[in-house]
XYZ file of N, CA and C in Angstrom:
876
model
N 0.861 -1.174 0.019
C 0.006 0.005 0.059
C 0.864 1.234 -0.013
N 0.410 2.260 -0.706
C 1.209 3.519 -0.849
C 0.694 4.556 0.163
N 1.620 5.225 0.814
C 1.233 6.278 1.822
C 1.790 7.677 1.266
N 2.049 7.729 -0.025
C 2.713 8.909 -0.522
C 1.874 10.188 -0.292
N 0.531 10.046 -0.654
C -0.268 11.234 -0.529
C -0.435 11.626 0.888
N -0.572 10.683 1.772
C -0.714 10.991 3.166
C 0.547 11.680 3.728
N 1.733 11.244 3.324
C 2.961 11.808 3.767
C 3.136 13.295 3.284
N 2.681 13.530 2.042
C 2.783 14.948 1.548
C 1.909 15.901 2.386
N 0.740 15.389 2.732
C -0.205 16.192 3.554
C 0.472 16.437 4.932
N 1.048 15.372 5.521
C 1.675 15.543 6.766
C 2.839 16.533 6.739
N 3.577 16.464 5.665
C 4.717 17.427 5.519
C 4.245 18.808 5.558
N 3.198 19.077 4.770
C 2.720 20.481 4.640
C 2.201 20.974 5.944
N 1.462 20.127 6.653
C 0.872 20.621 7.912
C 2.042 20.833 8.924
N 2.976 19.879 8.995
C 4.105 20.031 9.944
C 4.893 21.250 9.679
N 5.195 21.512 8.331
C 5.981 22.657 8.047
C 5.256 23.982 8.430
N 3.912 24.035 8.158
C 3.197 25.247 8.529
C 3.169 25.471 10.027
N 2.996 24.329 10.826
C 2.913 24.591 12.257
C 4.167 25.027 12.832
N 5.368 24.497 12.304
C 6.613 24.934 12.824
C 6.864 26.308 12.502
N 6.443 26.818 11.269
C 6.718 28.193 10.922
C 6.018 29.128 11.867
N 4.768 28.767 12.198
C 3.989 29.570 13.105
C 4.551 29.572 14.556
N 5.017 28.414 15.023
C 5.466 28.256 16.399
C 6.755 29.034 16.554
N 7.732 29.086 15.612
C 8.975 29.785 15.837
C 9.022 31.134 15.232
N 7.927 31.623 14.551
C 7.902 33.009 14.068
C 8.753 33.215 12.860
N 9.190 32.137 12.167
C 10.069 32.344 11.004
C 9.234 32.832 9.869
N 9.533 34.060 9.393
C 8.724 34.753 8.412
C 9.466 34.743 7.014
N 10.653 34.292 6.928
C 11.501 34.325 5.690
C 10.840 33.390 4.686
N 10.746 33.787 3.459
C 10.314 32.922 2.378
C 11.486 32.203 1.763
N 11.489 30.914 1.648
C 12.559 30.204 1.071
C 12.413 30.104 -0.442
N 13.372 30.588 -1.190
C 13.229 30.584 -2.659
C 13.223 29.082 -3.219
N 12.685 28.971 -4.405
C 12.512 27.699 -4.962
C 13.802 26.942 -5.247
N 14.892 27.737 -5.470
C 16.168 27.142 -5.807
C 17.020 26.862 -4.562
N 16.450 27.045 -3.348
C 17.241 26.795 -2.132
C 16.921 25.335 -1.628
N 17.809 24.805 -0.938
C 17.636 23.418 -0.482
C 16.794 23.495 0.768
N 15.646 22.700 0.819
C 14.793 22.723 2.010
C 15.471 22.202 3.165
N 15.196 22.718 4.345
C 15.992 22.395 5.542
C 15.269 21.555 6.480
N 14.129 20.962 6.117
C 13.416 19.996 6.980
C 12.222 20.660 7.612
N 11.474 19.871 8.447
C 10.308 20.312 9.057
C 10.367 20.400 10.614
N 11.439 19.758 11.183
C 11.606 19.827 12.667
C 12.809 20.785 12.914
N 12.502 22.038 13.261
C 13.484 23.063 13.334
C 13.649 23.522 14.705
N 14.927 23.675 15.150
C 15.246 24.338 16.424
C 16.302 25.371 16.107
N 16.063 26.654 16.348
C 16.970 27.759 16.043
C 17.457 28.373 17.318
N 18.826 28.472 17.473
C 19.449 29.132 18.589
C 20.567 30.002 18.115
N 20.839 31.149 18.790
C 21.905 32.043 18.372
C 22.963 32.105 19.551
N 24.198 31.900 19.180
C 25.308 31.962 20.236
C 26.247 33.067 19.880
N 26.812 33.686 20.892
C 27.890 34.679 20.713
C 28.997 34.318 21.668
N 30.220 34.737 21.282
C 31.428 34.303 22.072
C 31.335 34.646 23.585
N 30.819 35.765 23.924
C 30.811 36.149 25.343
C 29.589 35.870 26.083
N 28.511 35.463 25.440
C 27.218 35.290 26.091
C 26.576 34.004 25.561
N 26.674 32.872 26.266
C 26.155 31.633 25.751
C 24.657 31.498 25.944
N 24.006 32.477 26.649
C 22.594 32.330 26.920
C 21.820 32.319 25.561
N 20.707 31.582 25.520
C 19.845 31.708 24.291
C 19.294 33.114 24.118
N 19.265 33.586 22.835
C 18.693 34.909 22.560
C 17.230 34.864 22.871
N 16.624 35.909 23.433
C 15.207 35.944 23.654
C 14.381 35.714 22.473
N 13.148 35.207 22.647
C 12.303 34.753 21.485
C 12.103 35.864 20.540
N 11.808 37.141 21.023
C 11.550 38.237 20.103
C 12.716 38.626 19.277
N 13.955 38.368 19.800
C 15.176 38.699 19.118
C 15.368 37.645 17.991
N 15.070 36.397 18.318
C 15.161 35.304 17.268
C 14.202 35.604 16.135
N 13.038 35.958 16.470
C 12.070 36.257 15.341
C 12.594 37.396 14.427
N 13.182 38.458 15.111
C 13.683 39.564 14.307
C 14.875 39.107 13.438
N 15.802 38.416 14.039
C 17.018 38.064 13.264
C 16.701 36.973 12.193
N 15.769 36.153 12.363
C 15.556 35.043 11.374
C 14.833 35.672 10.100
N 14.327 36.873 10.217
C 13.731 37.528 9.038
C 14.765 38.270 8.270
N 15.982 38.330 8.714
C 17.076 38.958 7.987
C 17.661 38.002 6.950
N 18.165 38.528 5.870
C 18.726 37.679 4.842
C 19.983 36.959 5.191
N 20.764 37.594 6.063
C 22.067 37.002 6.488
C 21.714 36.196 7.770
N 21.780 34.842 7.735
C 21.501 33.950 8.901
C 22.780 33.139 9.240
N 23.868 33.867 9.399
C 25.107 33.090 9.586
C 25.119 32.312 10.893
N 24.312 32.686 11.947
C 24.295 32.040 13.230
C 23.216 31.064 13.345
N 22.409 30.888 12.313
C 21.199 29.992 12.454
C 21.546 28.586 12.284
N 21.335 27.693 13.243
C 21.720 26.246 13.212
C 20.360 25.547 13.046
N 20.296 24.739 11.890
C 19.133 23.967 11.714
C 19.412 22.513 12.046
N 18.774 21.915 13.011
C 19.056 20.645 13.538
C 18.276 19.518 12.996
N 17.965 19.633 11.676
C 17.250 18.611 10.968
C 17.721 18.646 9.480
N 18.389 17.599 8.964
C 18.837 17.613 7.605
C 17.776 16.901 6.750
N 17.883 17.084 5.385
C 16.933 16.364 4.559
C 16.953 14.879 4.761
N 18.103 14.264 4.991
C 18.175 12.870 5.156
C 17.390 12.462 6.455
N 17.486 13.302 7.569
C 16.798 13.067 8.734
C 15.272 13.111 8.550
N 14.881 14.071 7.674
C 13.417 14.274 7.332
C 12.939 12.981 6.608
N 13.685 12.485 5.644
C 13.352 11.252 4.973
C 13.250 10.121 5.920
N 14.207 10.041 6.882
C 14.118 8.886 7.825
C 12.811 9.049 8.689
N 12.485 10.277 9.053
C 11.271 10.514 9.941
C 10.051 10.131 9.240
N 9.955 10.480 7.978
C 8.738 10.126 7.212
C 8.661 8.655 6.984
N 9.822 8.047 6.755
C 9.823 6.532 6.534
C 9.505 5.816 7.797
N 9.920 6.387 8.962
C 9.540 5.770 10.232
C 8.047 5.832 10.475
N 7.521 7.027 10.219
C 6.050 7.236 10.378
C 5.244 6.315 9.423
N 5.765 6.229 8.201
C 5.120 5.315 7.253
C 5.151 3.858 7.752
N 6.289 3.443 8.210
C 6.467 2.039 8.688
C 5.586 1.766 9.840
N 5.544 2.756 10.784
C 4.678 2.593 11.969
C 3.239 2.504 11.575
N 2.763 3.363 10.624
C 1.414 3.234 10.188
C 1.113 1.944 9.555
N 2.040 1.512 8.671
C 1.896 0.206 7.964
C 1.749 -0.972 9.022
N 2.636 -0.898 9.988
C 2.597 -1.976 10.966
C 1.317 -1.999 11.803
N 0.849 -0.759 12.157
C -0.395 -0.727 12.912
C -1.633 -1.177 12.047
N -1.625 -0.741 10.783
C -2.735 -1.220 9.926
C -2.690 -2.712 9.687
N -1.472 -3.279 9.507
C -1.383 -4.707 9.312
C -1.816 -5.458 10.609
N -1.499 -4.957 11.759
C -1.870 -5.608 13.000
C -3.382 -5.591 13.151
N -4.040 -4.486 12.753
C -5.530 -4.406 12.730
C -6.117 -5.455 11.782
N -5.594 -5.514 10.591
C -6.154 -6.442 9.610
C -5.941 -7.852 10.157
N -4.862 -8.171 10.686
C -4.627 -9.537 11.178
C -5.477 -9.829 12.391
N -5.796 -8.854 13.168
C -6.722 -9.085 14.282
C -8.111 -9.384 13.827
N -8.577 -8.610 12.894
C -9.924 -8.825 12.305
C -9.949 -10.133 11.582
N -9.006 -10.543 10.887
C -8.999 -11.831 10.236
C -9.061 -12.908 11.158
N -8.397 -12.844 12.297
C -8.446 -13.931 13.353
C -9.788 -13.951 13.942
N -10.539 -12.812 14.164
C -11.837 -12.764 14.710
C -12.867 -13.420 13.762
N -12.709 -13.136 12.460
C -13.587 -13.743 11.408
C -13.396 -15.242 11.391
N -12.160 -15.693 11.509
C -11.876 -17.175 11.515
C -12.427 -17.770 12.780
N -12.355 -17.031 13.946
C -12.974 -17.562 15.147
C -14.470 -17.757 14.941
N -15.160 -16.859 14.296
C -16.566 -16.965 14.069
C -16.841 -18.213 13.177
N -15.979 -18.402 12.205
C -16.190 -19.539 11.299
C -16.009 -20.857 12.089
N -15.102 -20.920 13.006
C -14.921 -22.099 13.820
C -16.138 -22.329 14.684
N -16.691 -21.242 15.227
C -17.978 -21.388 16.010
C -19.073 -21.947 15.157
N -19.116 -21.502 13.904
C -20.131 -21.963 12.999
C -19.973 -23.505 12.741
N -18.761 -23.883 12.622
C -18.488 -25.370 12.417
C -18.923 -26.167 13.550
N -18.743 -25.631 14.798
C -19.254 -26.295 15.990
C -20.789 -26.500 15.934
N -21.428 -25.455 15.572
C -22.917 -25.550 15.479
C -23.294 -26.620 14.372
N -22.563 -26.570 13.237
C -22.825 -27.490 12.142
C -22.597 -28.942 12.595
N -21.588 -29.246 13.399
C -21.400 -30.528 13.885
C -22.515 -31.017 14.815
N -23.061 -30.049 15.578
C -24.223 -30.377 16.431
C -25.420 -30.660 15.675
N -25.548 -30.085 14.457
C -26.813 -30.172 13.684
C -26.560 -31.010 12.364
N -25.634 -31.897 12.369
C -25.260 -32.553 11.168
C -26.430 -33.385 10.606
N -27.218 -34.000 11.451
C -28.369 -34.714 10.880
C -29.346 -33.912 10.164
N -29.681 -32.714 10.800
C -30.645 -31.794 10.193
C -30.132 -31.130 8.961
N -28.818 -30.931 8.877
C -28.246 -30.317 7.678
C -28.275 -31.324 6.529
N -28.015 -32.566 6.836
C -28.069 -33.640 5.833
C -29.480 -33.836 5.343
N -30.520 -33.693 6.183
C -31.890 -33.742 5.768
C -32.413 -32.533 5.036
N -31.594 -31.428 5.050
C -32.070 -30.254 4.402
C -33.003 -29.399 5.225
N -33.051 -29.705 6.496
C -33.965 -28.948 7.451
C -33.306 -27.633 7.934
N -32.013 -27.613 8.015
C -31.230 -26.524 8.579
C -30.097 -26.223 7.649
N -29.759 -24.888 7.477
C -28.599 -24.416 6.829
C -27.770 -23.484 7.784
N -26.505 -23.505 7.636
C -25.615 -22.601 8.461
C -24.700 -21.833 7.521
N -24.593 -20.567 7.728
C -23.648 -19.756 7.002
C -23.007 -18.639 7.884
N -21.849 -18.180 7.513
C -21.311 -17.109 8.203
C -21.119 -15.885 7.288
N -21.244 -14.690 7.801
C -21.010 -13.555 7.075
C -20.287 -12.529 8.004
N -18.914 -12.426 7.803
C -18.160 -11.602 8.647
C -18.160 -12.148 10.031
N -18.741 -11.432 11.028
C -18.765 -11.788 12.382
C -20.160 -12.305 12.775
N -20.993 -12.607 11.801
C -22.266 -13.121 12.037
C -22.486 -14.613 11.630
N -23.122 -15.443 12.449
C -23.423 -16.749 12.119
C -24.988 -16.901 11.954
N -25.367 -17.446 10.873
C -26.839 -17.638 10.696
C -27.206 -19.111 10.625
N -28.073 -19.517 11.643
C -28.650 -20.866 11.590
C -30.033 -20.721 10.984
N -30.270 -21.197 9.763
C -31.508 -21.068 9.036
C -32.361 -22.292 9.229
N -33.402 -22.103 9.917
C -34.400 -23.253 10.143
C -35.464 -23.195 9.095
N -35.609 -24.151 8.276
C -36.729 -24.129 7.220
C -38.035 -24.611 7.885
N -39.076 -24.193 7.203
C -40.364 -24.685 7.721
C -40.507 -26.158 7.749
N -39.975 -26.782 6.713
C -39.929 -28.284 6.633
C -39.333 -28.832 7.961
N -40.117 -29.634 8.627
C -39.594 -30.280 9.829
C -39.783 -29.481 11.080
N -40.039 -28.232 11.019
C -40.113 -27.412 12.237
C -41.540 -26.889 12.536
N -42.247 -26.518 11.497
C -43.647 -25.928 11.688
C -44.566 -26.592 10.667
N -45.772 -26.763 11.059
C -46.862 -27.144 10.050
C -47.230 -25.824 9.352
N -47.732 -26.064 8.184
C -48.152 -24.887 7.326
C -49.191 -24.004 8.032
N -48.856 -22.711 8.085
C -49.726 -21.699 8.762
C -49.797 -21.835 10.296
N -48.832 -22.576 10.857
C -48.825 -22.766 12.319
C -47.526 -22.186 12.955
N -47.613 -21.726 14.154
C -46.433 -21.246 14.882
C -46.065 -22.173 16.004
N -46.643 -23.319 16.034
C -46.363 -24.366 17.107
C -45.250 -25.257 16.563
N -44.159 -25.358 17.350
C -43.019 -26.202 16.938
C -43.471 -27.686 16.921
N -43.011 -28.389 15.926
C -43.185 -29.831 15.991
C -42.398 -30.408 17.110
N -42.949 -31.380 17.872
C -42.303 -31.904 19.038
C -40.951 -32.527 18.790
N -40.819 -33.110 17.567
C -39.495 -33.723 17.228
C -38.376 -32.745 16.933
N -38.732 -31.509 16.734
C -37.807 -30.455 16.393
C -37.234 -29.695 17.636
N -37.843 -29.883 18.736
C -37.425 -29.193 19.946
C -36.064 -29.554 20.441
N -35.717 -30.824 20.221
C -34.370 -31.309 20.594
C -33.295 -30.647 19.787
N -33.625 -30.341 18.500
C -32.687 -29.696 17.702
C -32.367 -28.268 18.237
N -33.372 -27.578 18.672
C -33.156 -26.254 19.250
C -32.346 -26.332 20.578
N -32.584 -27.389 21.330
C -31.805 -27.637 22.531
C -30.299 -27.825 22.269
N -30.045 -28.529 21.113
C -28.584 -28.677 20.716
C -27.986 -27.253 20.321
N -28.854 -26.451 19.588
C -28.361 -25.138 19.247
C -28.152 -24.334 20.560
N -29.065 -24.433 21.475
C -28.881 -23.680 22.733
C -27.675 -24.051 23.505
N -27.306 -25.326 23.545
C -26.169 -25.833 24.287
C -24.819 -25.295 23.683
N -24.830 -25.286 22.366
C -23.606 -24.807 21.706
C -23.495 -23.304 21.888
N -24.624 -22.561 21.852
C -24.569 -21.104 21.886
C -24.172 -20.645 23.292
N -24.460 -21.523 24.282
C -24.155 -21.144 25.699
C -22.648 -20.965 25.895
N -21.855 -21.623 25.023
C -20.371 -21.594 25.104
C -19.816 -20.530 24.146
N -20.639 -19.859 23.396
C -20.157 -18.880 22.351
C -20.577 -17.435 22.786
N -19.818 -16.520 22.281
C -20.183 -15.074 22.568
C -21.076 -14.564 21.458
N -21.704 -13.398 21.838
C -22.506 -12.706 20.772
C -23.975 -12.601 21.085
N -24.641 -11.556 20.526
C -26.053 -11.397 20.683
C -26.838 -12.479 19.809
N -27.993 -12.841 20.192
C -28.723 -13.786 19.499
C -30.014 -13.168 18.936
N -30.117 -13.052 17.595
C -31.333 -12.479 17.030
C -32.146 -13.560 16.379
N -33.407 -13.721 16.861
C -34.261 -14.740 16.377
C -35.235 -14.007 15.458
N -35.277 -14.412 14.145
C -35.971 -13.650 13.116
C -36.908 -14.556 12.312
N -38.163 -14.234 12.260
C -39.165 -15.006 11.549
C -39.373 -14.403 10.186
N -39.642 -15.346 9.145
C -39.850 -14.917 7.793
C -40.947 -15.831 7.108
N -41.730 -15.195 6.250
C -42.786 -15.940 5.484
C -42.589 -15.721 3.986
N -43.437 -16.449 3.202
C -43.532 -16.151 1.781
C -44.459 -15.044 1.580
N -44.893 -14.752 0.340
C -45.730 -13.625 0.051
C -47.200 -13.995 -0.084
N -47.554 -15.225 0.242
C -48.946 -15.621 0.208
C -49.609 -15.105 1.456
N -50.662 -14.314 1.258
C -51.328 -13.664 2.411
C -52.020 -14.681 3.254
N -52.092 -14.383 4.551
C -52.760 -15.292 5.519
C -53.727 -14.435 6.355
N -54.872 -14.935 6.594
C -55.829 -14.309 7.497
C -56.690 -15.330 8.122
N -56.355 -15.683 9.349
C -57.139 -16.688 10.133
C -57.470 -16.122 11.526
N -58.247 -16.962 12.226
C -58.584 -16.524 13.559
C -57.396 -16.405 14.444
N -56.246 -17.074 14.143
C -55.084 -16.955 14.952
C -54.069 -15.898 14.490
N -53.977 -15.795 13.153
C -53.035 -14.808 12.604
C -53.700 -13.907 11.509
N -53.702 -12.612 11.798
C -54.309 -11.734 10.913
C -53.467 -11.407 9.680
N -52.151 -11.679 9.737
C -51.240 -11.395 8.625
C -50.000 -12.223 8.763
N -49.210 -12.159 7.787
C -47.857 -12.787 7.860
C -46.907 -12.121 8.872
N -47.196 -10.865 9.214
C -46.392 -10.195 10.292
C -46.622 -10.974 11.631
N -47.901 -11.294 11.857
C -48.138 -11.975 13.146
C -47.541 -13.429 13.039
N -47.753 -14.098 11.971
C -47.213 -15.443 11.814
C -45.705 -15.533 11.968
N -45.010 -14.655 11.247
C -43.520 -14.683 11.335
C -43.034 -14.327 12.723
N -43.659 -13.416 13.412
C -43.248 -13.085 14.763
C -43.603 -14.165 15.771
N -44.768 -14.790 15.601
C -45.112 -15.902 16.462
C -44.117 -17.066 16.333
N -43.690 -17.352 15.154
C -42.787 -18.414 14.919
C -41.469 -18.132 15.575
N -40.935 -16.931 15.455
C -39.717 -16.478 16.104
C -39.820 -16.542 17.651
N -40.979 -16.169 18.174
C -41.170 -16.262 19.654
C -41.142 -17.728 20.038
N -41.762 -18.658 19.220
C -41.764 -20.109 19.634
C -40.297 -20.554 19.752
N -39.450 -20.249 18.719
C -38.108 -20.676 18.746
C -37.302 -20.088 19.898
N -37.610 -18.812 20.186
C -36.867 -18.168 21.343
C -37.253 -18.827 22.649
N -38.541 -19.141 22.833
C -38.968 -19.823 24.070
C -38.229 -21.113 24.275
N -38.025 -21.873 23.135
C -37.373 -23.177 23.301
C -35.906 -23.018 23.542
N -35.298 -21.989 23.046
C -33.900 -21.658 23.302
C -33.638 -21.272 24.759
N -34.708 -20.769 25.362
C -34.554 -20.270 26.753
C -34.883 -21.323 27.810
N -35.295 -22.537 27.385
C -35.670 -23.576 28.338
C -34.415 -23.914 29.196
N -34.713 -24.309 30.431
C -33.735 -24.792 31.381
C -32.702 -23.664 31.766
N -33.021 -22.427 31.364
C -32.202 -21.258 31.739
C -30.716 -21.440 31.357
N -30.504 -22.074 30.297
C -29.025 -22.269 29.875
C -28.484 -20.977 29.299
N -29.286 -20.294 28.535
C -28.932 -18.999 27.878
C -29.476 -17.847 28.708
N -28.689 -16.689 28.666
C -29.107 -15.471 29.331
C -30.130 -14.804 28.420
N -31.422 -14.572 28.958
C -32.385 -13.957 28.089
C -32.026 -12.614 27.528
N -31.149 -11.919 28.200
C -30.741 -10.644 27.700
C -29.939 -10.629 26.466
N -29.471 -11.838 26.050
C -28.783 -12.010 24.760
C -29.683 -12.044 23.592
N -31.049 -12.290 23.859
C -31.923 -12.523 22.769
C -32.768 -11.351 22.317
N -33.010 -11.235 21.085
C -33.989 -10.254 20.433
C -34.812 -11.031 19.446
N -36.138 -10.817 19.508
C -37.034 -11.469 18.641
C -37.686 -10.481 17.661
N -37.862 -10.907 16.397
C -38.518 -10.030 15.458
C -39.180 -10.842 14.369
N -40.153 -10.259 13.693
C -40.831 -10.858 12.585
C -40.783 -9.981 11.363
N -40.503 -10.502 10.277
C -40.362 -9.641 9.029
C -41.368 -9.958 7.899
N -42.292 -10.813 8.120
C -43.292 -11.156 7.135
C -42.575 -11.619 5.892
N -42.924 -11.054 4.714
C -42.277 -11.446 3.470
C -41.313 -10.355 2.936
N -40.871 -9.499 3.857
C -40.090 -8.338 3.395
C -38.630 -8.580 3.125
N -38.125 -9.783 3.567
C -36.726 -10.143 3.441
C -36.612 -11.551 2.824
N -37.075 -11.709 1.581
C -36.921 -13.085 1.003
C -35.490 -13.461 0.567
N -35.247 -14.688 0.708
C -33.952 -15.210 0.216
C -33.910 -15.149 -1.274
N -35.052 -15.627 -1.881
C -35.212 -15.736 -3.363
C -36.611 -15.125 -3.794
N -36.746 -15.006 -5.040
C -38.076 -14.489 -5.509
C -39.191 -15.472 -5.203
N -40.314 -14.984 -4.853
C -41.477 -15.778 -4.555
C -42.184 -16.167 -5.855
N -41.534 -16.771 -6.749
C -42.123 -17.039 -8.089
C -42.343 -18.491 -8.355
N -42.161 -19.271 -7.340
C -42.410 -20.711 -7.541
C -42.689 -21.399 -6.224
N -43.310 -22.549 -6.229
C -43.570 -23.294 -4.993
C -42.294 -23.559 -4.206
N -41.234 -23.920 -4.892
C -39.985 -24.308 -4.245
C -39.345 -23.009 -3.558
N -39.409 -21.919 -4.333
C -38.798 -20.716 -3.830
C -39.592 -20.149 -2.576
N -40.892 -20.252 -2.581
C -41.702 -19.807 -1.467
C -41.373 -20.689 -0.235
N -41.158 -21.995 -0.476
C -40.757 -22.798 0.653
C -39.404 -22.346 1.287
N -38.457 -21.938 0.421
C -37.190 -21.485 0.960
C -37.339 -20.146 1.800
N -38.312 -19.348 1.453
C -38.489 -18.119 2.100
C -39.225 -18.223 3.438
N -39.966 -19.397 3.609
C -40.609 -19.635 4.867
C -39.531 -20.256 5.878
N -39.142 -19.465 6.888
C -37.986 -19.927 7.653
C -37.980 -19.075 8.922
N -37.233 -19.558 9.920
C -36.853 -18.797 11.138
C -35.280 -18.833 11.155
N -34.652 -17.690 11.356
C -33.204 -17.619 11.311
C -32.742 -17.221 12.744
N -31.755 -17.965 13.222
C -31.041 -17.554 14.441
C -29.721 -16.977 14.122
N -29.564 -15.650 14.268
C -28.344 -14.952 13.915
C -27.520 -14.757 15.239
N -26.399 -15.223 15.204
C -25.402 -14.972 16.285
C -24.493 -13.838 15.810
N -24.688 -12.619 16.418
C -23.888 -11.450 15.976
C -22.813 -11.218 17.002
N -21.659 -11.623 16.662
C -20.421 -11.470 17.539
C -19.869 -10.107 17.562
N -19.970 -9.343 16.453
C -19.664 -7.991 16.317
C -18.216 -7.619 16.705
N -17.914 -6.304 16.981
C -16.690 -5.812 17.293
C -16.808 -4.986 18.570
N -15.742 -4.947 19.426
C -15.769 -4.219 20.648
C -15.616 -2.753 20.317
N -15.764 -1.856 21.402
C -15.684 -0.432 21.112
C -14.320 0.023 20.667
N -13.198 -0.510 21.285
C -11.901 -0.115 20.885
C -11.606 -0.448 19.436
N -12.072 -1.563 19.068
C -11.755 -1.975 17.672
C -12.528 -1.133 16.670
N -13.772 -0.777 17.035
C -14.532 0.114 16.163
C -13.850 1.423 16.040
N -13.331 1.889 17.141
C -12.603 3.193 17.124
C -11.379 3.072 16.144
N -10.651 1.963 16.223
C -9.472 1.838 15.387
C -9.916 1.743 13.893
N -11.033 1.066 13.655
C -11.538 1.010 12.294
C -11.956 2.414 11.749
N -12.541 3.204 12.600
C -12.980 4.603 12.182
C -11.731 5.408 11.868
N -10.694 5.222 12.681
C -9.397 5.903 12.425
C -8.781 5.464 11.117
N -8.872 4.166 10.857
C -8.347 3.660 9.624
C -9.129 4.211 8.407
N -10.471 4.327 8.593
C -11.300 4.831 7.465
C -10.921 6.180 7.095
N -10.549 7.045 8.109
C -10.153 8.448 7.858
C -8.707 8.534 7.290
N -7.861 7.750 7.878
C -6.443 7.854 7.491
C -6.036 7.032 6.247
N -6.694 6.014 6.068
C -6.369 5.126 4.813
C -7.638 4.543 4.298
N -8.442 5.338 3.559
C -9.771 4.876 3.079
C -9.685 3.709 2.093
N -8.592 3.650 1.323
C -8.420 2.534 0.386
C -8.286 1.208 1.105
N -7.492 1.160 2.058
C -7.296 -0.076 2.829
C -8.654 -0.443 3.643
N -9.240 0.641 4.149
C -10.552 0.349 4.818
C -11.621 -0.317 3.919
N -11.677 0.285 2.655
C -12.659 -0.269 1.751
C -12.376 -1.797 1.458
N -11.067 -2.164 1.308
C -10.756 -3.422 1.121
C -10.991 -4.336 2.284
N -10.857 -3.776 3.462
C -11.126 -4.532 4.687
C -12.575 -4.720 4.918
N -13.392 -3.737 4.477
C -14.843 -3.838 4.568
C -15.344 -5.017 3.845
N -14.727 -5.317 2.679
C -15.095 -6.492 1.871
C -14.770 -7.763 2.673
N -13.632 -7.719 3.366
C -13.332 -8.957 4.078
C -14.239 -9.194 5.265
N -14.811 -8.153 5.829
C -15.655 -8.262 6.952
C -17.008 -8.895 6.594
N -17.436 -8.859 5.339
C -18.758 -9.337 4.930
C -18.688 -10.493 3.896
N -17.725 -11.286 3.944
C -17.852 -12.483 2.963
C -18.892 -13.425 3.508
N -19.453 -14.145 2.556
C -20.440 -15.211 2.943
C -19.851 -16.581 2.799
N -19.926 -17.358 3.850
C -19.478 -18.705 3.737
C -20.663 -19.619 4.138
N -21.078 -20.495 3.123
C -22.048 -21.495 3.391
C -21.341 -22.765 3.817
N -21.768 -23.311 4.911
C -21.188 -24.548 5.469
C -21.952 -25.809 4.901
N -21.352 -26.549 4.146
C -21.979 -27.652 3.483
C -21.683 -28.922 4.247
N -22.578 -29.923 4.189
C -22.228 -31.256 4.864
C -20.852 -31.849 4.505
N -20.498 -31.738 3.202
C -19.255 -32.358 2.768
C -18.019 -31.668 3.310
N -18.206 -30.416 3.843
C -17.054 -29.668 4.472
C -16.686 -30.214 5.821
N -17.592 -30.682 6.510
C -17.341 -30.947 7.944
C -17.662 -32.444 8.342
N -18.352 -33.222 7.531
C -18.687 -34.576 7.956
C -18.010 -35.622 7.106
């Protein structure tokens, strides 16, 4: 990665601030050798070693003849300073990228643990698991979990949710239980709309996850989305079946300090941040042949 543009801006800001701080008003001609950006000026006389008062320095530095001006930063030192700053920034950015990569890999390992616990249901096509950045999604299809138009869990599926619960008790992250339906309208004595059906199914799953007080209820959030977030177009019987689902999303997220570092990276190196943002949101589908 190139830090050339950033270093030019740093050079200009540093040069301006030092000119203001030391009161140097002399304009350096274009054909003169630049003397650096970190400047300390002192005047010495044979009989009086004390530093000249600040106002006297300001007056004398504006004169053309500067025989007694000592500049304590050479062009080579300036280059070294810029290189050091660049190397430090590069090292910090690399450390941040490595840290995020490890966190994403940790999320993927947690997803594999869930997949191992649900191997039978994955093989049957009743459950899917995927990761996206720091999020794990356990996708429960209507097949095997709910009867059509019902929010009551099939008794045989409760044990599956208990397995999910036990694995999640050892993992970090907020747990979002989200209900979804297809676009076929429903209006019954129990459910006035797909909003009620999707929410009721999410509540049923959440209740089962909270049995035996294994999980902290404060980790859970329940919501219903009706048909507003389909996986695929509702243009066939098969696709509508895919859209009828409940998803358990484990959002492991980023801590406050890491978010601050990311914001700093976004401002200081937007190109690297954009590339990193892509890395944070890749989608990994865990298939049975990957882990079994």
